[in-house]
């Protein structure tokens, strides 16, 4: 019987979900992450979840993995020894970047340093014009000299980025083949294969990043695949992409730059599925794990895509979900700055040594320690009681590092930590809502991750959001999202033309060509004949603007007047005005093709009249005072159940906090729906 497994590697825990498509049964498991070798936790966890569920390892036909290897490699600057080959006169593009400043009023602000040093950025005499015409061909003798230099320097990877290669990639292909032939042990990345549009900095930066990560990513995937094979997992391994789709591990090893948001993307996909089944199709996903807090906005059940993306301060030009990340997680460390103010994060205790309460050597106070001291977590709530928790170690860390120096009680210092980290998270949510023309009050907040439901009610109250929805398995929501994804390929092409002079037939031909190219890649990945889901979009802007807006294009014949009206409407929503007398310019064409893998869908139960009863109570601190609060196992809250706070809902993967006077209803998908919070001055 074919089954599927989703594996999401986080900073503290690795989450695993097993799905049986026939019965609809889900199995969950969490293990400690192994940062020194992430594949170890994955293989061990997969073996454990099979043993616990009595499932044969040969029963799986699909494994989907969300990884942070590429992201961590870039952020930690721990990549490979890379050289960059480019057009003469353009090797400093990676250093110059753009003319804008990262922080406008900071006179000491410095741009992020390129991943490839200037000494390893090589130039050759070649030139292709913007229209694809060749002005100067590649000199074979000069190319041989470059290859000899690469051999002497013993580089691990080579990035090739030439001017206007998006219009004609012939020179990149020629140089790439020469390097691959002479140095077969070296990986080669070509800019036109990763970014098919103009903008040499974005294209060069993306190519350099891919080359920088590629040897490490390929070794990791090979090691993971070998471990799975040795343990009799014969199912193909797929990797989550930053665009919300999945790709084979083989393709991920070549286009690893497309996995930069592989980790948090699964949670956004799951959030979109929840939003499409909810009366309000607008949802804010808030993923709070051990080290970070990831926010994304879903409108009308559709995920949002980002443009002008950066990773570690460097441009990234591949299609990516619009996710904003800040350093605020359960492992975020509380500290006192030079001015005597309480701060939390972005530094995290991670998996090792972890929060002080884990007893693994950590002695600094974290958000998890604060929630434990306040009674919102219990010593037996993590991993269903399988993980030993030291409450006294948490109290000691908060007292020694924060409470005593600040002249506060331990509980006051812990509540201060929660308020500070909540402020960081609400600021992150406002960045993707208020700053993008969205009113948070028009959305439902969906907190998940191991720590998200602990803070969800307070975040919603701060933002004026009246409904908070906690998924069925919040701590494993990103892993569940991996199993909700399809194979997906995106294709972008530069096409600069005034809209009023555009030919609908010409645009239709470009859309068709991009769709065909994406389909070919999907067919190479799998032999499945599943149906294809195609979406189209045009990048548009007012004539003279630098930045574009991506506007969805409906199926069927193209009408220029309708394309113009759709752009005006989107511009007005985004910026508050539209210039209907101003000419519009097309800047790019975008096609997304998904292959339907018959992914996991939300299952619905039948409402019950059963009134849940609390099995026990415990003291929990809310707004400076102690309240005796009912404690419910999540499994006791069936669809249709209703309770009123204060209450704590515990489960294997997370804990949900219900404030005094706050109402909770369980919907037909066994999701927890929290009403507005009205307590201690917080109201929504």
XYZ file of C-alpha atoms in Angstrom:
684
model
C 0.000 0.000 0.000
C 1.612 3.253 -1.185
C 2.173 5.849 1.520
C 3.946 9.208 1.683
C 6.181 10.907 4.189
C 6.923 14.622 4.668
C 10.082 15.649 6.525
C 10.746 19.227 7.643
C 14.104 20.068 9.217
C 13.963 22.917 11.722
C 16.529 24.579 13.907
C 15.464 22.631 17.008
C 13.308 19.707 15.844
C 12.934 17.633 12.703
C 9.244 16.972 12.012
C 7.909 13.911 10.212
C 4.404 13.197 8.910
C 3.242 9.912 7.362
C 0.167 10.011 5.120
C -1.859 7.042 3.877
C -3.827 8.256 0.794
C -6.258 5.324 1.011
C -7.369 5.628 4.630
C -6.507 9.303 5.032
C -4.606 8.445 8.214
C -1.823 10.750 9.394
C 1.035 9.754 11.675
C 3.264 12.296 13.443
C 6.746 12.207 14.934
C 9.383 14.702 16.112
C 13.074 14.165 16.780
C 15.872 16.509 17.807
C 17.606 18.077 14.813
C 21.280 17.266 14.231
C 22.759 20.527 12.860
C 26.190 18.979 12.223
C 24.546 16.412 9.908
C 20.837 17.118 9.201
C 20.467 13.841 7.290
C 21.072 11.837 10.464
C 17.931 13.123 12.198
C 15.911 12.567 9.013
C 16.961 8.939 8.540
C 16.637 8.104 12.240
C 13.252 9.826 12.449
C 11.944 8.062 9.351
C 12.957 4.689 10.771
C 11.360 5.495 14.125
C 8.033 6.644 12.684
C 7.830 3.462 10.593
C 8.518 1.291 13.631
C 5.919 3.138 15.711
C 3.222 2.842 13.044
C 4.145 -0.725 12.018
C 4.646 0.448 8.442
C 6.962 -1.320 6.044
C 9.654 1.005 4.713
C 9.055 -0.332 1.221
C 5.435 0.885 1.445
C 6.356 4.489 0.663
C 6.114 5.809 -2.878
C 7.085 9.436 -2.137
C 9.297 11.295 0.346
C 9.151 15.109 0.394
C 11.786 17.064 2.290
C 11.925 20.686 3.395
C 15.542 21.659 3.993
C 17.464 24.631 5.377
C 20.884 23.496 4.130
C 21.109 26.059 1.315
C 19.799 28.880 3.518
C 22.188 28.161 6.364
C 25.133 27.855 3.976
C 24.537 31.377 2.643
C 23.709 32.994 5.988
C 26.688 31.389 7.718
C 29.016 32.033 4.742
C 30.143 28.398 4.862
C 29.969 27.602 1.155
C 32.447 26.205 -1.343
C 35.462 27.706 -3.089
C 33.875 29.337 -6.146
C 35.055 31.265 -9.209
C 32.901 33.550 -11.355
C 33.455 34.041 -15.095
C 31.876 37.126 -16.665
C 32.069 39.653 -19.491
C 35.147 41.894 -19.401
C 34.409 45.042 -17.444
C 31.613 43.511 -15.357
C 33.319 41.505 -12.626
C 32.550 44.198 -10.037
C 28.780 44.015 -10.604
C 28.574 41.599 -7.660
C 30.262 44.222 -5.475
C 28.563 47.390 -6.790
C 25.086 45.778 -6.635
C 22.387 48.496 -6.888
C 22.467 52.261 -6.367
C 19.981 52.190 -3.497
C 21.186 52.011 0.090
C 20.177 49.211 2.464
C 19.383 51.791 5.186
C 18.741 55.233 3.761
C 19.778 57.372 6.734
C 22.621 55.213 8.053
C 25.839 56.866 6.833
C 27.908 53.921 8.062
C 25.788 51.300 6.353
C 27.713 48.814 4.224
C 26.425 46.419 1.613
C 26.731 42.684 2.132
C 30.031 41.385 0.785
C 29.798 39.182 -2.341
C 30.033 35.433 -1.849
C 32.919 35.345 -4.342
C 35.988 37.490 -3.700
C 37.291 39.807 -6.433
C 40.391 37.661 -6.986
C 38.135 34.785 -8.046
C 35.973 36.857 -10.411
C 37.449 36.365 -13.892
C 36.764 38.297 -17.107
C 36.923 37.251 -20.739
C 36.463 39.199 -23.971
C 32.985 38.410 -25.299
C 29.867 40.492 -25.916
C 26.224 39.879 -26.812
C 23.793 42.736 -27.360
C 20.411 43.144 -25.651
C 18.709 41.785 -28.778
C 20.791 38.601 -28.719
C 23.151 39.540 -31.546
C 26.808 38.569 -31.119
C 29.253 41.482 -31.172
C 32.365 39.613 -30.047
C 32.692 35.804 -29.869
C 34.539 33.918 -27.139
C 38.274 33.571 -27.782
C 39.167 29.841 -27.369
C 42.772 30.646 -26.389
C 41.645 33.013 -23.640
C 39.122 30.438 -22.446
C 41.896 27.839 -22.163
C 43.881 30.227 -19.964
C 40.883 30.680 -17.684
C 40.410 26.919 -17.397
C 44.105 26.472 -16.539
C 43.755 29.087 -13.784
C 40.699 27.301 -12.358
C 42.627 24.041 -12.336
C 45.567 25.578 -10.487
C 43.330 27.181 -7.873
C 41.441 23.907 -7.303
C 38.006 25.531 -7.157
C 34.955 23.454 -6.206
C 32.437 25.282 -8.373
C 32.222 27.789 -11.224
C 29.500 30.347 -11.953
C 29.195 31.753 -15.478
C 27.295 34.994 -16.040
C 27.550 37.048 -19.228
C 25.831 40.264 -20.186
C 22.486 39.725 -21.978
C 22.702 35.939 -21.810
C 18.940 35.884 -21.163
C 18.547 36.989 -24.811
C 21.191 34.632 -26.212
C 22.845 32.031 -23.940
C 25.274 30.712 -26.567
C 28.419 32.073 -24.897
C 27.459 30.839 -21.433
C 26.763 27.391 -22.849
C 30.098 27.360 -24.700
C 32.113 28.348 -21.626
C 30.137 26.044 -19.344
C 30.787 23.054 -21.583
C 34.494 23.852 -21.787
C 34.846 24.059 -17.999
C 32.787 20.900 -17.411
C 34.811 18.974 -19.979
C 38.217 20.042 -18.615
C 37.235 19.879 -14.917
C 34.587 17.158 -14.514
C 34.846 17.243 -10.713
C 33.790 20.924 -10.648
C 30.114 21.932 -10.608
C 29.072 24.583 -13.143
C 26.171 27.051 -12.875
C 24.964 29.147 -15.834
C 23.049 32.348 -15.089
C 20.538 32.035 -17.952
C 19.402 28.621 -16.675
C 18.484 30.108 -13.298
C 17.143 33.569 -14.219
C 15.611 34.189 -17.629
C 15.176 37.940 -17.397
C 17.208 41.135 -17.607
C 19.017 42.726 -14.676
C 22.638 41.632 -14.645
C 23.138 42.062 -10.886
C 20.159 39.905 -9.910
C 21.122 37.270 -12.474
C 24.827 37.232 -11.569
C 24.100 37.186 -7.824
C 21.662 34.277 -8.182
C 24.158 32.312 -10.262
C 26.984 32.987 -7.797
C 24.782 31.896 -4.897
C 23.820 28.679 -6.678
C 27.470 27.839 -7.357
C 28.442 28.718 -3.779
C 25.889 26.287 -2.318
C 25.819 23.560 -4.965
C 28.708 21.268 -3.873
C 27.479 21.267 -0.261
C 23.854 20.705 -1.257
C 24.720 17.847 -3.589
C 26.839 16.131 -0.954
C 24.023 16.511 1.560
C 21.380 15.097 -0.780
C 23.657 12.226 -1.812
C 24.322 11.450 1.849
C 20.614 11.614 2.674
C 19.674 9.412 -0.271
C 22.362 6.890 0.694
C 21.097 6.770 4.285
C 17.518 6.225 3.132
C 18.569 3.518 0.686
C 20.614 1.709 3.341
C 17.505 1.640 5.530
C 15.362 0.211 2.712
C 13.486 3.397 1.787
C 13.208 2.944 -1.960
C 10.772 5.787 -2.664
C 12.021 8.750 -4.722
C 13.132 11.795 -2.721
C 11.629 15.175 -3.590
C 12.647 18.561 -2.194
C 10.416 21.558 -1.434
C 11.069 24.621 -3.588
C 10.864 28.253 -2.555
C 7.882 28.720 -4.909
C 5.639 26.283 -3.028
C 6.151 23.329 -5.381
C 8.460 20.333 -5.181
C 11.227 18.989 -7.394
C 13.289 15.817 -7.517
C 16.426 15.608 -5.388
C 18.465 15.331 -8.587
C 17.135 18.661 -9.883
C 17.528 20.225 -6.423
C 21.213 19.377 -6.553
C 21.519 21.368 -9.787
C 19.196 24.285 -8.996
C 19.750 24.417 -5.246
C 19.227 28.188 -5.151
C 15.522 27.397 -5.618
C 15.457 25.784 -2.154
C 16.369 28.913 -0.180
C 12.890 29.014 1.391
C 12.378 25.261 1.308
C 11.867 25.096 5.070
C 9.088 27.680 5.647
C 7.424 27.178 2.221
C 5.610 24.042 3.384
C 3.806 25.946 6.124
C 2.606 28.583 3.665
C 1.255 25.891 1.317
C -0.637 24.341 4.232
C -1.937 27.774 5.223
C -3.227 28.366 1.690
C -5.114 25.055 1.802
C -6.670 26.056 5.131
C -7.592 29.502 3.765
C -9.315 28.080 0.687
C -11.578 25.989 2.923
C -12.320 28.838 5.361
C -15.212 31.332 4.977
C -12.601 34.111 5.014
C -10.092 33.255 2.295
C -7.599 35.824 3.647
C -5.079 34.428 6.100
C -1.800 35.435 7.738
C 0.460 32.457 8.401
C 2.718 32.887 11.432
C 5.248 30.086 11.781
C 7.145 30.284 15.075
C 9.710 27.542 15.469
C 12.824 27.201 17.555
C 14.964 29.880 15.903
C 12.825 32.023 13.609
C 9.388 33.496 12.942
C 8.177 33.297 9.335
C 5.238 35.369 8.079
C 3.320 35.161 4.809
C 0.050 36.625 3.563
C -2.589 34.635 1.676
C -5.261 36.567 -0.246
C -8.345 34.852 -1.646
C -6.757 31.489 -0.902
C -3.707 32.203 -3.075
C -0.103 32.470 -1.939
C 1.846 35.664 -2.606
C 5.101 35.804 -4.530
C 7.969 38.164 -3.836
C 10.053 40.247 -6.206
C 13.440 41.826 -5.484
C 14.207 39.130 -2.931
C 17.400 39.105 -0.877
C 19.121 36.349 1.073
C 21.813 37.477 3.477
C 21.719 40.944 1.872
C 22.337 39.571 -1.647
C 19.876 39.572 -4.544
C 18.056 36.380 -5.446
C 16.182 36.289 -8.749
C 14.202 33.028 -8.676
C 10.433 32.827 -8.010
C 9.833 32.657 -4.265
C 6.897 32.821 -1.910
C 6.637 36.168 -0.164
C 7.898 35.185 3.297
C 9.357 37.587 5.833
C 11.594 36.081 8.513
C 12.823 37.515 11.813
C 14.894 35.977 14.592
C 12.095 35.216 17.043
C 11.553 31.610 18.094
C 11.212 29.413 21.136
C 14.991 29.291 21.402
C 15.492 33.071 21.096
C 17.676 34.279 23.953
C 16.748 37.096 26.334
C 19.500 39.592 27.157
C 20.098 43.095 28.490
C 21.586 45.685 26.136
C 24.090 48.433 26.969
C 21.248 50.801 27.843
C 19.789 48.411 30.399
C 16.792 47.402 28.251
C 15.441 43.876 27.943
C 15.958 42.383 24.466
C 15.039 39.006 22.955
C 16.794 37.459 19.946
C 17.803 37.289 17.204
C 20.461 34.979 18.688
C 19.026 31.539 19.402
C 20.031 28.595 21.564
C 19.040 26.308 18.677
C 18.940 22.539 19.132
C 22.270 22.447 20.957
C 22.561 23.492 23.718
C 18.928 24.580 23.453
C 16.862 26.353 26.149
C 18.064 26.062 29.725
C 15.102 23.841 30.593
C 16.218 21.168 28.085
C 19.123 20.224 30.325
C 21.582 19.981 27.432
C 24.048 22.536 28.733
C 22.213 25.769 27.932
C 22.294 28.388 30.689
C 20.806 31.428 28.916
C 17.087 32.297 29.222
C 14.970 31.650 26.132
C 11.349 32.223 25.148
C 10.640 28.550 25.876
C 12.009 29.001 29.384
C 9.786 32.070 29.847
C 6.634 30.187 28.780
C 7.566 27.350 31.131
C 8.017 29.701 34.103
C 4.662 31.344 33.371
C 2.896 27.976 33.405
C 1.937 28.145 29.743
C 4.164 25.143 29.132
C 4.420 22.295 31.604
C 7.307 20.016 32.423
C 5.432 17.162 30.705
C 4.002 18.948 27.647
C 6.923 18.771 25.193
C 6.871 15.750 22.876
C 4.031 14.236 24.873
C 6.180 14.059 28.004
C 8.992 12.123 26.322
C 11.347 15.086 26.655
C 12.623 15.808 30.154
C 12.159 19.441 31.212
C 13.973 21.147 34.080
C 11.755 23.948 35.432
C 14.290 25.022 38.045
C 16.978 25.441 35.377
C 14.640 27.780 33.471
C 13.887 29.830 36.595
C 17.568 30.017 37.454
C 18.541 31.210 33.968
C 15.876 33.939 33.943
C 16.698 35.042 37.474
C 20.482 35.183 37.048
C 20.579 36.760 33.589
C 17.497 39.020 33.628
C 15.350 39.273 36.751
C 18.075 40.027 39.304
C 19.963 42.590 37.159
C 16.679 44.368 36.285
C 15.240 44.232 39.803
C 12.231 42.161 38.739
C 10.625 38.969 39.914
C 11.233 35.888 37.780
C 7.634 35.964 36.517
C 7.848 39.669 35.654
C 11.046 39.095 33.685
C 9.457 36.134 31.884
C 6.390 38.190 30.933
C 8.699 40.953 29.784
C 10.446 38.496 27.463
C 7.083 37.442 25.995
C 6.036 41.065 25.392
C 9.352 41.892 23.702
C 9.317 38.879 21.385
C 5.636 39.529 20.582
C 6.539 43.082 19.536
C 9.145 41.703 17.136
C 6.587 39.334 15.627
C 3.806 41.899 15.238
C 6.282 44.218 13.488
C 7.069 41.395 11.059
C 3.365 40.861 10.354
C 2.809 44.589 9.763
C 5.643 44.600 7.234
C 3.719 42.189 4.986
C 0.278 43.664 5.682
C 0.132 47.365 6.526
C 3.228 48.188 4.453
C 1.737 46.300 1.474
C -1.675 47.943 1.583
C -3.439 45.173 3.557
C -5.530 45.743 6.689
C -4.689 42.944 9.189
C -8.270 43.108 10.464
C -9.432 41.660 7.141
C -7.459 38.473 7.797
C -7.530 35.405 10.012
C -4.310 34.746 11.922
C -2.993 31.190 11.557
C -0.205 30.588 14.107
C 1.705 27.320 13.921
C 5.123 25.864 14.526
C 6.008 24.466 17.914
C 5.728 27.878 19.610
C 3.182 29.748 17.451
C -0.053 28.782 19.292
C 1.487 29.892 22.594
C 1.573 33.470 21.300
C -1.259 33.522 18.733
C -3.973 35.126 20.877
C -1.723 38.012 21.943
C -0.467 38.654 18.404
C -4.036 38.782 17.094
C -5.103 41.195 19.846
C -2.191 43.513 19.095
C -3.097 43.598 15.387
C -6.870 43.919 15.845
C -7.519 40.498 14.304
C -10.735 38.957 15.608
C -10.141 35.300 14.767
C -7.149 33.037 15.341
C -7.082 29.562 13.781
C -4.695 26.900 15.083
C -4.235 23.967 12.647
C -4.827 20.363 13.672
C -1.117 19.647 14.105
C 0.468 23.124 14.403
C 3.955 21.963 15.302
C 4.037 19.765 12.206
C 2.128 22.073 9.875
C 5.123 22.736 7.621
C 5.719 18.996 7.235
C 2.026 18.519 6.405
C 2.333 21.288 3.802
C 5.082 19.312 2.079
C 2.501 16.625 1.370
C 0.038 19.236 0.078
C 2.397 20.372 -2.696
C 2.596 19.506 -6.379
C 5.550 19.345 -8.735
C 5.986 22.908 -9.962
C 8.084 24.780 -12.501
C 8.098 28.558 -13.062
C 9.376 30.291 -16.171
C 10.040 34.029 -16.519
C 11.125 35.877 -19.632
C 11.979 39.520 -20.165
C 9.649 41.160 -22.661
C 9.717 44.969 -22.587
C 6.939 46.561 -24.624
C 4.228 49.171 -24.227
C 0.967 47.423 -23.488
C -1.039 49.494 -25.960
C 1.328 48.368 -28.727
C 1.415 44.718 -27.695
C 0.050 41.984 -29.905
C -2.224 39.518 -28.060
C -1.069 36.799 -30.463
C 2.600 37.505 -29.699
C 1.975 37.393 -25.945
C -0.002 34.171 -26.348
C 2.954 32.637 -28.216
C 5.378 33.603 -25.417
C 3.046 32.146 -22.812
C 2.818 28.941 -24.850
C 6.602 28.653 -25.274
C 7.207 29.124 -21.541
C 4.505 26.585 -20.706
C 6.080 24.037 -23.070
C 9.528 24.552 -21.531
C 8.172 24.110 -17.993
C 6.286 20.969 -19.026
C 9.482 19.432 -20.424
C 11.222 19.888 -17.076
C 8.289 18.288 -15.254
C 8.247 15.317 -17.629
C 11.962 14.783 -17.018
C 11.324 14.726 -13.273
C 8.583 12.092 -13.297
C 6.836 9.711 -15.649
C 3.458 10.597 -14.160
C 0.743 11.600 -16.589
C -1.138 13.649 -14.008
C -3.039 16.700 -15.131
C -1.257 20.039 -15.345
C -2.321 23.248 -13.625
C -1.182 26.355 -15.522
C -1.147 29.938 -14.225
C -0.077 33.023 -16.159
C 1.036 36.499 -15.094
C 2.483 39.661 -16.622
C 4.984 41.945 -14.948
C 3.689 45.467 -15.647
C 4.526 49.041 -14.664
C 3.717 52.582 -15.656
C 6.046 53.882 -18.341
C 9.156 55.233 -16.639
C 8.818 53.194 -13.455
C 11.643 50.917 -12.299
C 9.643 48.380 -10.303
C 6.945 46.138 -11.695
C 3.774 44.553 -10.359
C 2.961 40.955 -11.190
C -0.658 40.755 -12.345
C -2.435 37.439 -12.890
C -3.723 36.769 -16.410
C -6.912 34.730 -16.799
C -7.146 31.734 -19.100
C -8.489 32.235 -22.589
C -7.890 34.866 -25.270
C -5.917 37.947 -24.231
C -7.516 41.396 -24.318
C -5.233 44.407 -23.964
C -7.941 46.570 -22.384
C -8.603 43.941 -19.716
C -4.880 43.555 -18.990
C -4.647 47.331 -18.506
C -7.666 47.454 -16.213
C -6.318 44.578 -14.084
C -3.015 46.427 -13.658
C -4.684 49.738 -12.724
C -6.786 47.923 -10.126
C -3.784 46.107 -8.608
C -1.730 49.324 -8.531
C -4.539 51.133 -6.757
C -4.866 48.341 -4.190
C -1.121 48.277 -3.588
C -0.318 51.996 -3.557
C -3.665 53.718 -3.074
C -3.853 55.306 -6.528
C -3.930 54.468 -10.247
C -2.851 56.654 -13.192
C -5.320 55.562 -15.818
C -4.062 58.144 -18.326
C -0.461 56.951 -18.012
C 0.878 54.409 -20.559
C 1.566 50.914 -19.214
C 4.672 48.916 -20.053
C 5.050 45.142 -19.974
C 8.379 44.103 -18.448
C 8.174 40.322 -18.068
C 6.073 37.247 -18.782
C 5.589 34.577 -16.117
C 4.148 31.067 -16.439
C 3.726 28.578 -13.588
C 2.981 24.920 -14.330
C 2.081 22.375 -11.648
C 1.776 18.618 -12.047
C -0.997 17.278 -9.848
C 0.411 14.689 -7.413
C -2.990 14.215 -5.755
C -1.705 15.868 -2.578
C -3.018 15.615 0.947
C -6.250 17.563 1.541
C -8.007 18.638 4.725
C -10.302 15.963 6.137
C -13.571 16.905 7.826
C -15.253 15.324 10.818
C -18.796 15.466 12.154
C -19.730 17.907 14.937
C -20.375 16.344 18.312
C -22.457 17.495 21.236
C -19.880 16.086 23.632
C -18.757 18.743 26.136
C -15.049 18.307 26.873
C -14.036 18.073 30.510
C -10.742 19.243 31.894
C -8.641 16.454 33.391
C -6.593 18.801 35.552
C -5.736 22.445 36.184
C -2.580 24.454 36.816
C -1.605 27.998 37.690
C -0.824 30.166 34.656
C 0.316 33.801 34.639
C -1.698 36.235 32.485
C -0.951 39.984 32.520
C 0.798 39.901 35.885
C -1.676 37.746 37.799
C -2.032 34.027 38.407
C -5.106 32.177 37.115
C -6.060 28.587 37.740
C -6.464 27.271 34.198
C -8.036 24.114 32.814
C -5.723 21.808 30.867
C -7.129 19.792 27.936
C -5.441 17.143 25.792
C -5.938 18.188 22.165
C -7.453 14.785 21.358
C -10.395 15.501 23.686
C -11.487 18.525 21.624
C -13.619 17.056 18.853
C -15.377 19.031 16.079
C -18.196 21.098 17.545
C -16.683 21.407 21.030
C -16.569 24.811 22.758
C -14.611 25.936 25.813
C -13.856 29.243 27.525
C -10.533 30.404 28.886
C -8.351 30.475 30.757
C -7.232 27.134 29.386
C -4.220 25.304 28.035
C -4.538 22.793 25.188
C -1.633 20.350 25.007
C -0.560 17.967 22.260
C 2.557 16.164 21.059
C 3.834 18.968 18.843
C 2.610 22.224 20.390
C 0.641 23.965 23.142
C -2.201 26.474 22.634
C -2.927 29.207 25.174
C -6.513 30.422 25.676
C -6.692 33.639 27.705
C -9.269 34.373 30.452
C -12.685 35.046 28.937
C -11.579 34.021 25.446
C -13.780 31.526 23.576
C -12.532 28.540 21.622
C -14.543 26.544 19.074
C -13.414 23.396 17.280
C -14.331 23.461 13.577
C -15.166 20.506 11.313
C -11.466 19.962 10.526
C -10.651 19.714 14.270
C -8.898 23.101 14.036
C -9.034 25.412 17.037
C -10.805 28.716 16.344
C -10.035 31.335 18.991
C -12.245 34.391 19.335
C -11.124 37.933 20.200
C -9.070 38.429 23.337
C -10.417 40.883 25.884
C -8.294 40.765 28.992
C -5.721 42.900 30.732
C -6.302 45.875 28.462
C -5.879 43.870 25.249
C -8.960 43.878 23.047
C -9.749 43.108 19.458
